[in-house]
Amino acid sequence: MDHNIQEYYETAIAVAKEAGEVVKDGFYKEKKVDIKTSFADLVTETDQAVEQLIMSRFSSKFPTHKFIGEETVAGGKKCEFTDDPTWIVDPVDGTMNFVHGIPHVSISIALAINKEIVVGIVHCPILDTMYTAMKGQGAMCNGKKISVSKISDLSQSVVIIEGGNARSGNEAKTKSNNHLKIIQSSHGIRAYGSAAIDMCHVARGQGEAYIEYGIHIWDIAAGILIVQEAGGVVADPKGGPVDLVSRRIVCASSKAIVGQISAIVEHIDLERD
């Protein structure tokens, strides 16, 4: 089957813009917040409304395509990642930021065909910033080409990290230890509260690396392509190519930094998506 990637790309941009208006509307209103898996894992009416909007638009235009969405999976639907054209969506990446009025909130939309990401869109409606990428065509921010940092030494790098939802137990302890090791080996760390935005910072050279354990396919799918198309490297922290459903990722401006980070952190194995 032939695929019109340009059409998919343009449709995704249009849908992201429409969804962004819903996010902006909800951002400045009083929010109804529910707890999913823990007090640190939140969902709002906006998350659900945006996902339904995006699903509706893609289902109408591309009825044979599959769909993986954060809130759909949270509602009990199994995450099935196959070779079929599949839209992978996080309707509000950075829900905690959204709830607290912090503007680092994004809509992440990716399209995978044969399990390869061919379209990636990260729209930050409150920041009025949109990152876009199409396989083989480079990455852009608000229509202008972007590229990763030229720094290739961890000691001169800013590394983006996140705490995730784990607040106790071995996972939380290991993450804390890893963060300390990274601080001791780099210029410093940053955390923006949205995996998609974190990866886009690496893509545009505002930080040299990002590593996280505990993320999901919808958090990283669009960012993977954007980083790669900006000249960056995306990998499994344990070595080898990134596995979208392994729930772990490292990306950086260079293969050298990926290797330097992977060598100092303790790796965490998590249940797959």
Backbone as a ProteinNet text record, in pm:
[ID]
protein_1_A
[PRIMARY]
MDHNIQEYYETAIAVAKEAGEVVKDGFYKEKKVDIKTSFADLVTETDQAVEQLIMSRFSSKFPTHKFIGEETVAGGKKCEFTDDPTWIVDPVDGTMNFVHGIPHVSISIALAINKEIVVGIVHCPILDTMYTAMKGQGAMCNGKKISVSKISDLSQSVVIIEGGNARSGNEAKTKSNNHLKIIQSSHGIRAYGSAAIDMCHVARGQGEAYIEYGIHIWDIAAGILIVQEAGGVVADPKGGPVDLVSRRIVCASSKAIVGQISAIVEHIDLERD
[TERTIARY]
84.7	0	88	57.7	129.8	76.3	166.2	126.5	167.3	73.7	100.4	145.4	275.3	327.3	305.5	315.7	293.5	151.8	54.6	-84.5	-99.6	-38.6	-45.9	15.4	128.6	201.3	116.2	60.3	-20.3	-146.4	-205.9	-324.5	-290	-177.7	-136.4	-112.9	-54	-31.9	-165.5	-258	-389.4	-463.6	-458.1	-525.3	-459.7	-327.2	-256.4	-296.1	-308.9	-349.5	-490.9	-581.3	-719.1	-721.5	-646.9	-640.5	-578.2	-483.4	-418.2	-513.9	-616.2	-716.1	-794.6	-821.5	-891.7	-803.4	-675.3	-581.8	-570.8	-558.9	-548.6	-673.3	-788.5	-914.1	-917.7	-877.2	-879.2	-772.8	-661.3	-547.8	-584.6	-667.7	-699.4	-830.1	-885.9	-1009.5	-982.5	-1081.3	-1072.9	-1080	-997.9	-984.1	-1041.3	-1104	-1147.7	-1039.6	-978.2	-862.7	-896.6	-862.7	-878.9	-742.5	-733.5	-610.5	-619.9	-511.2	-506.9	-440.7	-311.4	-244.1	-190.2	-168.2	-116.2	-144.3	-118	-143.9	-59.5	45.5	132.9	98.8	-2.4	-42.4	-183.9	-195.3	-322.5	-381.9	-512.6	-582.1	-689.8	-713.1	-817	-917.4	-1026.8	-1126.3	-1064.5	-967.7	-903.7	-825.6	-750.3	-678.9	-775.6	-887.8	-983.7	-1050.8	-1086.5	-1152.3	-1059.4	-932.7	-836.1	-811.1	-797.3	-774.2	-893.1	-1014.1	-1132.6	-1138.2	-1103.2	-1100.8	-1000.9	-880	-775.8	-815.3	-865.2	-910.3	-1017.4	-1110.9	-1222	-1172.3	-1079.9	-1030.2	-953.5	-866.7	-788.2	-874.7	-968.8	-1056.5	-1143.2	-1185.2	-1268.5	-1190	-1066.1	-986.4	-913.6	-869	-791.1	-852.3	-966.9	-1042.5	-971.4	-870.7	-800.6	-683.6	-650.5	-536.6	-572.5	-472.2	-489.4	-456.9	-482	-465.3	-417.9	-313.4	-269.3	-270.4	-352.7	-360.7	-345.9	-284.9	-259.8	-388.1	-490.4	-611.8	-692.2	-683.4	-750.9	-690.6	-557.1	-489.4	-518.6	-518.9	-549	-690.3	-779.3	-917	-934.7	-826.3	-833.5	-804.9	-792.4	-762.9	-615.6	-588.4	-449.9	-371.5	-245.6	-156.4	-108.1	-155.2	-117.8	-41.1	88.8	175.9	213.4	155.5	174.7	237.9	250.3	305.7	205.8	78.6	-23.1	4.6	-37.3	-26.2	-95.8	-21.8	-73.4	-40.7	-144	-126	-103.1	2.9	41.8	32.7	-55.2	-93.1	-87.4	-25.7	-40.2	-113.4	-240.6	-321.1	-273.4	-226	-168.1	-45.4	70.7	194.2	244.3	245.4	273.7	146.6	65.5	-61	-37.4	67.3	97.4	124	197.9	219.1	86.6	3.8	-127.1	-210.7	-213.8	-293	-243	-111.5	-52.4	-29.9	-78	-65.5	73.5	154.3	289.5	279.8	332	303.5	371	459.8	529	437.4	345.3	242.3	243	232.6	237.6	135.4	107.4	28.7	126.7	138.4	235	160.9	189.6	124.8	231.6	229.6	324.1	249.5	304	251.1	362	332.6	426.5	370.4	455	420.1	528	486.2	581.6	670.2	609.8	675.5	787	789	886.7	813.4	861.2	797	827.9	723.4	741.2	691.9	609.4	560.4	566.9	616.7	619.8	584.6	485.2	441.5	436.4	500.6	487.3	444.6	320.5	264.4	253	310.7	307.6	220	88.5	-2.2	13.1	46.8	61.2	188.5	290.7	417.7	418.9	311.2	299	417.2	448.7	562.4	519.8	556.4	525.9	650.9	683	794.3	737.2	796.2	744.4	858.5	829.4	928.1	857.2	912.2	868.3	992.7	981.6	1096.8	1176.9	1306	1395.5	1392	1312.6	1295.3	1345	1412.1	1460.9	1354.2	1394.8	1303.8	1292.9	1175	1151.1	1083.6	1105.3	1033.2	968.6	837.3	762.2	807.3	831.6	864	1009.4	1095	1237.8	1318	1414.5	1496.8	1570.8	1577.1	1651	1753.7	1854	1955.6	2008.8	2064.1	2114.3	2243.5	2281	2405.6	2526.6	2633.8	2758.9	2846.1	2804.2	2880	2873.3	2985	2988.6	3054.5	3070.5	3131.3	3032.7	3003.5	2906.3	2944.9	3072.7	3117.2	3081.6	3052.3	3014.2	2864.9	2789	2649.6	2548.6	2432.7	2313.7	2229.5	2191.7	2114.1	1974.8	1873.7	1734.8	1687.6	1630.2	1582.7	1440.2	1373.9	1243.5	1235.9	1156.2	1138.3	1040.3	941.8	840.9	742.4	661	556.4	601.4	714.9	762.8	807.3	751.4	785.6	850.5	854	914.6	962.7	1035	1081.2	1208.8	1247.4	1375.1	1382.6	1270.3	1272	1304.2	1236.8	1260.1	1403	1451.8	1587.7	1692.4	1672.7	1768.9	1770	1651.7	1645.2	1719.8	1698.6	1766.6	1917.8	1962.9	2107	2161.1	2083.6	2125.2	2135	2037.5	2038.7	2163.3	2200.4	2320.5	2445.4	2452.6	2567.3	2575.9	2460.6	2458.8	2500.5	2449.9	2489.1	2640.6	2697	2840.9	2926.1	2863.5	2939.1	2911.1	2820.4	2776.1	2779	2743.9	2729	2610.9	2507.9	2390.3	2272.3	2161.4	2039.9	1924.1	1823.8	1700.1	1583.1	1464.3	1343.4	1227.3	1164.5	1056.7	917.5	908.6	779.5	701.2	762.1	697.7	805.1	794.3	895.2	907.7	794.2	796.2	872.8	847.8	918.8	1066.7	1095.3	1234.7	1312.1	1253.7	1320.7	1335.7	1237.1	1245.6	1353.6	1377.1	1488.5	1620.7	1636.2	1757.7	1765.8	1652.8	1650.4	1693.3	1661.5	1696.1	1822.5	1896.8	2024.3	2015.9	1902	1884.8	1900	2016.1	2042.6	2098.3	2190.6	2260.3	2203	2126.6	2077.4	1952.2	1881	1762.7	1760.5	1740	1728.9	1612.3	1536.3	1425.8	1390.7	1357.7	1301.5	1159.3	1064.1	925.8	833.4	886.7	801.4	722.4	630.4	547.3	563	516.1	530	471.6	359.5	295.7	374.9	458.5	541.4	653.8	706.2	834	826.6	714.9	710.6	740.9	672.5	696.1	836	877.6	1008.7	1123.6	1107	1212.4	1245.2	1142.4	1166.8	1222.3	1170.2	1216.1	1364.5	1406.9	1549.3	1633.9	1590.2	1667.1	1679.1	1569.8	1571.7	1651	1672.5	1756.1	1903.4	1934.4	2073.4	2116.8	2021.8	2055.2	2048.2	2081.5	2085.6	1984.6	1906.8	1810.4	1842.6	1845.2	1887.9	1822.7	1841.9	1807.6	1923.8	1897	2007.7	2094.6	2037.4	2114.3	2199.4	2183.9	2258.5	2166.4	2205.2	2125.2	2021	1942	1840.6	1728.7	1662.6	1551.6	1437.9	1373.3	1256.5	1138.7	1043.3	936.1	850.1	845	757.9	836.6	967	1050.3	1038.7	984.2	965	1096.5	1195.8	1321.7	1382.3	1452.9	1509	1623.9	1718.3	1818.3	1834.1	1838.1	1866	1967.1	2045.4	2152.9	2195.1	2278.9	2331	2432.9	2488.1	2589	2587	2638.8	2652	2746.5	2846.4	2943.5	2875.7	2786.3	2717.9	2624.1	2555.5	2471.1	2554.2	2670.9	2757.7	2807.4	2840.6	2890.7	2782.9	2659.2	2549.3	2518	2507.9	2474.8	2577.3	2701.2	2808.9	2802.1	2736.2	2737.6	2607.4	2496.4	2368.7	2344.8	2263.6	2217.3	2086.5	2076	1960.6	1842.8	1723	1599.5	1516	1474.1	1385	1242.4	1154	1014.6	921.1	798.2	698.5	677	677.4	664.9	523.1	511.6	378.9	300.5
-120.2	0	124.8	216.9	343.6	438.3	514.8	608.7	749.8	842.4	983.2	1048.6	1040.4	1090.3	1241	1312.5	1457.2	1488.7	1413.8	1434.6	1404.1	1296.3	1261.7	1373.2	1423.5	1529.4	1656.1	1698.6	1820.7	1804.8	1686.3	1660.5	1665.6	1606.2	1604.8	1746	1831.5	1970.5	2040.9	2021.7	2085.7	2036.7	1906.7	1849.4	1899.6	1908.3	1957.9	2102.2	2183.2	2322.7	2330.4	2248.4	2247.7	2201.8	2097.1	2046.3	2149.3	2226.3	2328.5	2433.9	2464.4	2561.6	2508.4	2378.6	2316.4	2320.7	2291.2	2295.4	2437.5	2535.8	2675.2	2717.2	2676.9	2710.6	2650.6	2524.2	2457.5	2507.4	2553.7	2595.1	2711.4	2801.5	2922.3	2910.8	2791.2	2768.5	2684.1	2681.9	2590.8	2447.5	2360.4	2225.5	2119.9	2018.6	1901	1795.3	1756.3	1666.9	1533.1	1425.3	1290.4	1223.9	1126.8	1050.2	920.6	884.8	757.2	650.3	632	523.2	564.8	695.7	744.1	893	949.2	1092.1	1179.3	1122.1	1197.1	1172.5	1091.1	1055.9	1107	1221.2	1292.9	1292.2	1315.4	1331.9	1438.6	1517.5	1619.8	1597.5	1671.9	1665.1	1705.6	1795.6	1841.6	1728.8	1648.8	1533.2	1446.9	1416.1	1325.1	1388.2	1516.5	1584.9	1597.7	1629.4	1645.1	1511.6	1404.6	1273.9	1232.7	1256.6	1222.2	1302.8	1430.1	1515.2	1461.4	1431.8	1383.6	1249.8	1158.9	1028.1	1044.7	1133.2	1156	1208.3	1303.6	1362.1	1259.1	1181.6	1082.8	965.9	922.7	811.4	848.1	974.1	1020.8	1028.1	1077.3	1096.9	970.4	891	769.5	650.5	602.2	501.1	367.9	337	208.9	218.1	337.9	354.9	314.2	267.5	231.6	353.3	338.1	450.7	401.4	464.2	441.3	576.4	589.6	715.3	691.1	785.8	768	741.7	823.5	809.2	686.1	646.4	524.2	403.2	399.3	288.5	293.4	413.9	428.1	380.2	390.9	346.4	196.4	124.7	-21.2	-86.6	-7.5	-67.1	-105.7	-224.9	-273.4	-192.7	-168.5	-100.5	-202.2	-191	-284.4	-208.8	-231	-163.4	-263.2	-244.8	-337.7	-265.6	-337.3	-276.5	-184.4	-190.6	-107.2	41	129.9	273	305.1	362.1	382.3	522.8	595.3	727	707.3	768.9	754.6	893	906.5	1040.3	1053.1	1160	1205.4	1338.6	1343	1464.1	1583.7	1557.5	1663.4	1603.6	1625.1	1576.7	1686.7	1655.3	1757	1794	1692.9	1719.6	1787.4	1748	1812.5	1961.7	1996.1	2137.5	2205.6	2139.3	2192.6	2223.6	2130.9	2147	2265.1	2285	2389.5	2521.5	2531.1	2656.4	2684.9	2580.7	2594.3	2574.2	2664.6	2662.1	2552.3	2474.3	2368.4	2247.2	2261	2160.5	2135.4	2010.5	1982.7	1878.8	1881.1	1777.3	1702.1	1572.8	1492.3	1397.5	1409.3	1326.5	1266.1	1134.4	1066.4	964.7	936.4	829.5	729	603.1	494.4	405.3	368.3	271.9	164.6	40.2	-70.4	-46.1	11	39.5	142.8	217.4	325.1	458.5	552.8	684	763.1	808.6	883.7	1028	1055.8	1191.5	1216.1	1332.2	1368.6	1515	1540.7	1677.5	1695	1798.2	1835.7	1981.9	2004	2139.1	2186	2302.3	2361.6	2486.6	2472.5	2584.4	2703.9	2681.2	2794.2	2872.3	2802.3	2865.5	2911.7	2881.9	2917.9	2864.5	2737.5	2673.7	2538.5	2510.4	2380.4	2322	2200.5	2125.2	2021.8	2012	1920.2	1846.5	1724	1646.6	1544.4	1525.2	1420.4	1342	1211.9	1125.3	1171.8	1197	1235.6	1380.8	1463.2	1603.1	1703.7	1657.5	1748.6	1782.4	1857	1897.6	2049	2096.8	2240.9	2283.6	2408.5	2473.1	2598.3	2602	2712.9	2740.9	2633.2	2643.7	2668.4	2680.8	2704.1	2580.7	2545.2	2426	2436.8	2324.5	2319.8	2207.7	2217.4	2112.2	2101.2	1985.9	1959.9	2037.5	2041.8	2105.5	2034.5	2107.5	2049.7	1993.2	2010	1957.4	1804.9	1740.6	1593.8	1533.9	1615.3	1568	1591.2	1486.4	1496.6	1603.1	1621.1	1718.3	1861.6	1885.4	2019	2027.3	1927.6	1915.2	1947.3	1995.3	2001.8	1878.9	1805.7	1682.5	1703	1669.7	1685.2	1552.9	1561.4	1441.9	1467	1362.5	1376.3	1278.5	1313	1224.8	1112.5	1138	1036.4	1021.9	917.7	898	815.4	747.9	664.6	753.6	730.7	810.7	727.8	597.3	511.3	383.3	301.6	174.2	186.1	75.3	66.7	159.6	172.6	258.2	402.5	454.5	592.6	611.5	514.6	523.3	520.7	430.2	419.5	546.2	601.9	727	839.2	850.4	955.1	938.5	815	788.4	823.2	788.9	820.9	971.2	1043.4	1188.8	1249.2	1197.3	1246.5	1218.8	1100.3	1065.2	1158.7	1191.3	1280.6	1422	1469.7	1602.5	1610.5	1505.4	1504	1495.6	1456.2	1433.5	1535.6	1630.2	1722	1866.4	1957.9	2098.3	2115.9	2033	2045.2	1971.1	1972.2	1905.1	2004.3	1970.3	2046.5	1948.8	1995.1	1913.1	2005.2	1979.7	2066.8	2008.3	1881.3	1823.5	1767.1	1756.4	1699.6	1630.5	1499	1423.7	1475.7	1506.7	1554.9	1686.7	1777.7	1905.7	1884.5	1794.4	1763	1723.6	1634.9	1586.2	1696.9	1784.9	1895.8	1995.9	2012.4	2097.3	2041.2	1908.9	1846.5	1869.7	1855.1	1870	2009.3	2111.1	2247.4	2300.2	2210.1	2249.3	2319.3	2309.6	2370.8	2262.7	2204.6	2088.4	1979.1	1902.8	1803.6	1663.5	1633.9	1496.6	1492	1382.3	1353.3	1203.6	1164.5	1022.7	1003.5	896.7	867.4	719.6	672.4	538.7	556	479.6	486.8	560.5	607.7	674.8	570.6	620.2	533.1	572.9	487.1	508.4	642.6	683.9	809.5	932.1	915.6	1027.1	1060.9	959.5	974.8	958.9	906	869.9	988.7	1100.4	1217.8	1274.2	1280.6	1336	1258.4	1127.2	1044.3	1092.8	1109.9	1153	1294.8	1382.6	1521.5	1528.9	1453	1450.5	1393	1281.6	1218.8	1310.6	1375.1	1462.4	1591.2	1623.3	1739.4	1701	1574.6	1529.8	1460.7	1435.8	1372.7	1221.4	1161.2	1015.9	974.2	870.4	815.3	668.2	622.1	484.6	428.9	299.7	233.5	259.6	306.9	333	210.3	91.1	-31.2	-69.2	6.4	-22.3	-64.9	-36.8	-74.8	28.9	0.9	97	113.2	227.7	252.5	154.9	110.4	22.7	103.8	134.7	226.9	179.3	49.9	-0.6	-50.8	-20.9	-67.8	21.3	141.5	240.5	298.8	304.3	370.9	430.7	542.4	610.3	701.2	716.9	822.1	883.6	1015.6	1082.5	1192.5	1223.5	1320.8	1381.2	1482.9	1550.2	1464.1	1363.7	1278.4	1138.4	1044.5	906.4	899.5	987.1	988.6	1017.1	1115.2	1149.5	1037.5	975.7	860.2	754.3	724.4	623.9	663.1	791.5	839.2	831.8	865.2	856.7	711	628.4	487	417.3	464.9	401.4	432.8	542.6	581.2	552.5	531.4	510.6	363	339.6	204.1	183.5	77.1	57.9	-4.4	33.6	-11.3	-86	-205.8	-282.4	-265.7	-225.2	-198.5	-281.7	-296.6	-367.1	-292.2	-365.1	-302.5	-251.6	-153.4	-104.8	-216.8
0	0	0	-90.4	-95.6	12	71.3	175.6	136.2	151.7	124.7	255.5	283.3	410.3	424	312.3	316	363	314.4	357.3	506.2	551.4	693.5	778.5	732.6	803.5	813.5	702	700.9	785.3	780.2	861.8	1009.8	1046.9	1187.4	1239.9	1158.2	1199.2	1221.8	1129.7	1142.1	1266	1290.8	1407.8	1536.3	1537.7	1656.1	1686.9	1583.5	1604.2	1661.2	1607.3	1658	1803.8	1833.5	1970.6	2064.2	2012.2	2092.5	2144.1	2066.1	2110.2	2229.8	2230.5	2343.3	2468	2449.6	2562.5	2618.2	2530.8	2576.1	2653.3	2602.8	2668.9	2809.3	2821.2	2950.8	3046.7	2993.2	3076.1	3167.4	3118.1	3193.3	3272.4	3278.6	3352.9	3477.3	3567.6	3681.8	3629.7	3684.8	3630	3723.9	3663.9	3739.4	3722.3	3833	3828	3891.8	3822.8	3876.9	3888.1	3978.7	3998	3919.4	3848.1	3774.6	3861.1	3849.8	3921.6	4058.1	4078.2	4206.1	4216.6	4335.7	4355.1	4263.2	4205.3	4114.3	3967.7	3941.7	3804.5	3782.6	3716.9	3709.3	3569.3	3564	3436.8	3455.3	3352.1	3357.1	3244.5	3251.4	3144.2	3010.8	3015.2	2891.5	2825.5	2904.7	2848.1	2767	2828.3	2765.5	2643.9	2655.4	2543.8	2423.9	2448.8	2339.8	2271.2	2348.5	2285.8	2199.6	2248.9	2170.1	2040.8	2048.6	1929.5	1827.7	1872.8	1781.9	1720.3	1802.1	1751.3	1644.8	1672.9	1580	1445.5	1448.4	1323.9	1240.5	1303.8	1229.4	1181.7	1264.5	1226.3	1107	1103.6	993.5	863.2	870.6	749.2	706.1	803.5	773.1	847.9	802.4	877.9	897.6	816.5	832.7	930.7	973.9	1064	1207.1	1280.4	1421.3	1508.3	1639.9	1731.4	1867.6	1920	2057.7	2127.3	2230.3	2303.8	2452.2	2522.6	2665.6	2742.9	2719.8	2799.5	2759.1	2631.9	2587.7	2657.5	2665.1	2733.7	2883.4	2941.2	3084	3114.8	3015	3032.5	3021.4	2994.5	2993	2860	2752.3	2622.2	2615	2562.9	2554.9	2451.2	2481.3	2387.2	2284.7	2162.2	2055.8	1947.9	1943.6	1847.6	1738.7	1620.5	1509.4	1390.8	1278.5	1157	1086.6	1125.4	1061.8	1088.1	996.2	1024	1156.4	1249.7	1385.4	1434.6	1472.2	1533.2	1682.2	1734.1	1874.9	1938.3	2037.5	2084	2236.3	2280.7	2418.9	2411	2453	2432.9	2514.2	2636.1	2718.9	2787.1	2729.2	2790.9	2883.3	3011.9	3112.6	3186.2	3218.7	3288	3422.7	3493.9	3622.5	3601.2	3497.6	3464.5	3434.1	3354.9	3316.3	3440.5	3534.6	3656.4	3739.4	3741.8	3825.4	3751.5	3628.6	3555.2	3502.7	3487.1	3431.6	3280.2	3198.9	3054.7	2973.1	3032.5	2957.8	2943	2850.1	2822.1	2672.1	2631.6	2487.6	2444.9	2316.1	2248.9	2160.4	2181.5	2106.2	2012.4	1883	1780.7	1691.1	1677.8	1588.7	1504.5	1387.9	1303	1277.8	1309.3	1282.1	1172.3	1076.9	972.4	974	983.7	1002.1	1124.2	1227.6	1356.1	1345.9	1236.7	1219.2	1220	1300.7	1307.8	1181.1	1113.3	988.4	999.5	1100.5	1125.6	1275.8	1315	1456.4	1475.1	1559.8	1589.1	1740.3	1791	1931.9	1935.1	1976.1	1977.4	2121.9	2150.1	2284	2276.5	2293	2264	2356.7	2482.8	2575.2	2543.5	2498.1	2460.6	2315.2	2241.4	2099.9	2018.4	2040.4	1974.4	1919.4	1794.3	1735.8	1671.1	1712.5	1654.7	1558.5	1440.8	1339.8	1271.1	1231.1	1155.3	1068.3	949.7	858.9	819.4	814.6	790.1	668.4	690.7	582.6	542.2	614	573.9	677.2	780.5	882.8	985.6	1087.7	1195.1	1197.8	1238.9	1241.4	1370.9	1406.6	1515.3	1458.2	1460.2	1400.6	1257.5	1183.7	1042	1009.2	1110.9	1086.7	1125.9	1042.4	1066.9	1200.1	1270.3	1396.3	1390.8	1477.5	1484.3	1626.1	1656.9	1791.3	1817.9	1943.8	1987.7	1927.5	1913.3	1863.1	1975.8	2098.8	2213.1	2213.7	2239.8	2237.5	2361.6	2465	2589.4	2703.7	2779.8	2888.2	2989.7	3014.1	3114.7	3077.3	2949.7	2903	2868.7	2911.3	2867.7	2977.1	2932.9	3017.5	2985.3	3088.3	3070.8	3129.1	3051.5	3094.6	3153.7	3272.8	3343.9	3394.7	3439.8	3504.3	3621.5	3721.6	3836.3	3810.6	3722.1	3694.6	3808.9	3803	3903.1	4022.7	4013.4	4124.4	4239.9	4357.8	4475.1	4585.9	4570.1	4671.1	4604.8	4680.7	4628.1	4547.4	4486.4	4416.7	4295.5	4221.8	4103.1	4139.8	4242.1	4283.9	4335.2	4412.2	4466.8	4355.7	4259.5	4149.4	4065.3	4038.6	3962.1	4034.1	4164.2	4241.3	4235.1	4249	4240	4101.4	3998.5	3861.2	3840	3893.5	3877.5	3942.8	4059.9	4127.3	4043.4	3985.3	3900.3	3779.5	3722.4	3606.2	3646.2	3761	3809.6	3827.6	3882	3910	3783.2	3672.3	3548.7	3439.7	3465.4	3359.7	3407.4	3316.3	3355.6	3449.9	3433	3517.5	3459.1	3533.5	3488.2	3483	3403.6	3393.9	3386.4	3426	3414.1	3378	3264.5	3216.6	3238.4	3280.7	3313.8	3198	3082	2963.2	2881	2867	2791.3	2648.8	2587.6	2449.2	2438.9	2532.3	2532.6	2564.7	2658.3	2690.9	2565.1	2486.4	2365.8	2262.5	2255.7	2160.3	2199.8	2329.1	2372.9	2322.5	2329.8	2276.7	2125.9	2057.4	1911.4	1866.7	1944.3	1901.5	1969	2035.8	2093.5	2226.6	2293.7	2426.2	2533	2538.9	2622.3	2532.5	2586.6	2503.6	2513.8	2618.7	2634.6	2720.7	2707.6	2789.5	2814.7	2940.3	2973.4	3068.7	3046.5	3138	3135.4	3255	3273.8	3325.6	3269.2	3314.5	3220.4	3106.7	3008.9	2928.3	2846.9	2763	2616.6	2529.6	2385.4	2342.2	2402.3	2360.6	2407.1	2509.8	2556.8	2459.1	2390.7	2319.2	2168	2115.8	1973	1882.1	1902.2	1816.9	1839.5	1964.6	1997.4	1936.7	1924.9	1865.2	1724.7	1642.6	1504.7	1500.4	1585	1585.2	1620.9	1720.7	1757.7	1644.6	1588.8	1480.5	1359.5	1322.4	1205.6	1231	1358.6	1392.8	1403.1	1374.1	1375.5	1502.2	1593.8	1720.4	1716.3	1828.7	1843.3	1949.4	1920	2014.9	2034	2159.4	2185	2311	2330.8	2456	2552.3	2673.4	2766	2794.1	2776.9	2801.3	2680.4	2571.3	2449.1	2337.6	2214.3	2098.8	2064.5	1960.5	1915.5	2017.3	2010.9	2102.3	2073.3	2179.1	2171	2223.8	2137.8	2175	2291	2315.1	2422.1	2543.6	2548.8	2660.7	2783.7	2765.2	2871.4	2923.2	2835.5	2870.2	2743.7	2761.6	2644.7	2686.4	2596.9	2608.8	2470.9	2464.9	2337.6	2364.7	2263.4	2283	2151.2	2162.2	2043.3	1970.5	2039.4	1976.4	2036.2	1958.9	2006.2	2125.3	2126.6	2236.3	2369.9	2372.4	2497.6	2539.9	2445.1	2477.3	2549.3	2495.7	2555.4	2693.1	2710.1	2839.5	2947.3	2911.4	3008.1	3041.1	2939.9	2960.8	3049.6	3043.7	3120.8	3269.9	3307.4	3449.4	3522.8	3451.1	3519.5	3548.7	3652.3	3681.2	3605.6	3530.7	3444	3519.1	3475.5	3539	3435.9	3469.2	3382.1	3431.4	3341.6	3376.6	3289.7	3335.4	3255.2	3124.4	3013.1	2882.4	2857.9	2768.6	2728.7	2662
[MASK]
+++++++++++++++++++++++++++++++++++++++++++++++++++++++++++++++++++++++++++++++++++++++++++++++++++++++++++++++++++++++++++++++++++++++++++++++++++++++++++++++++++++++++++++++++++++++++++++++++++++++++++++++++++++++++++++++++++++++++++++++++++++++++++++++++++++++++++++++++

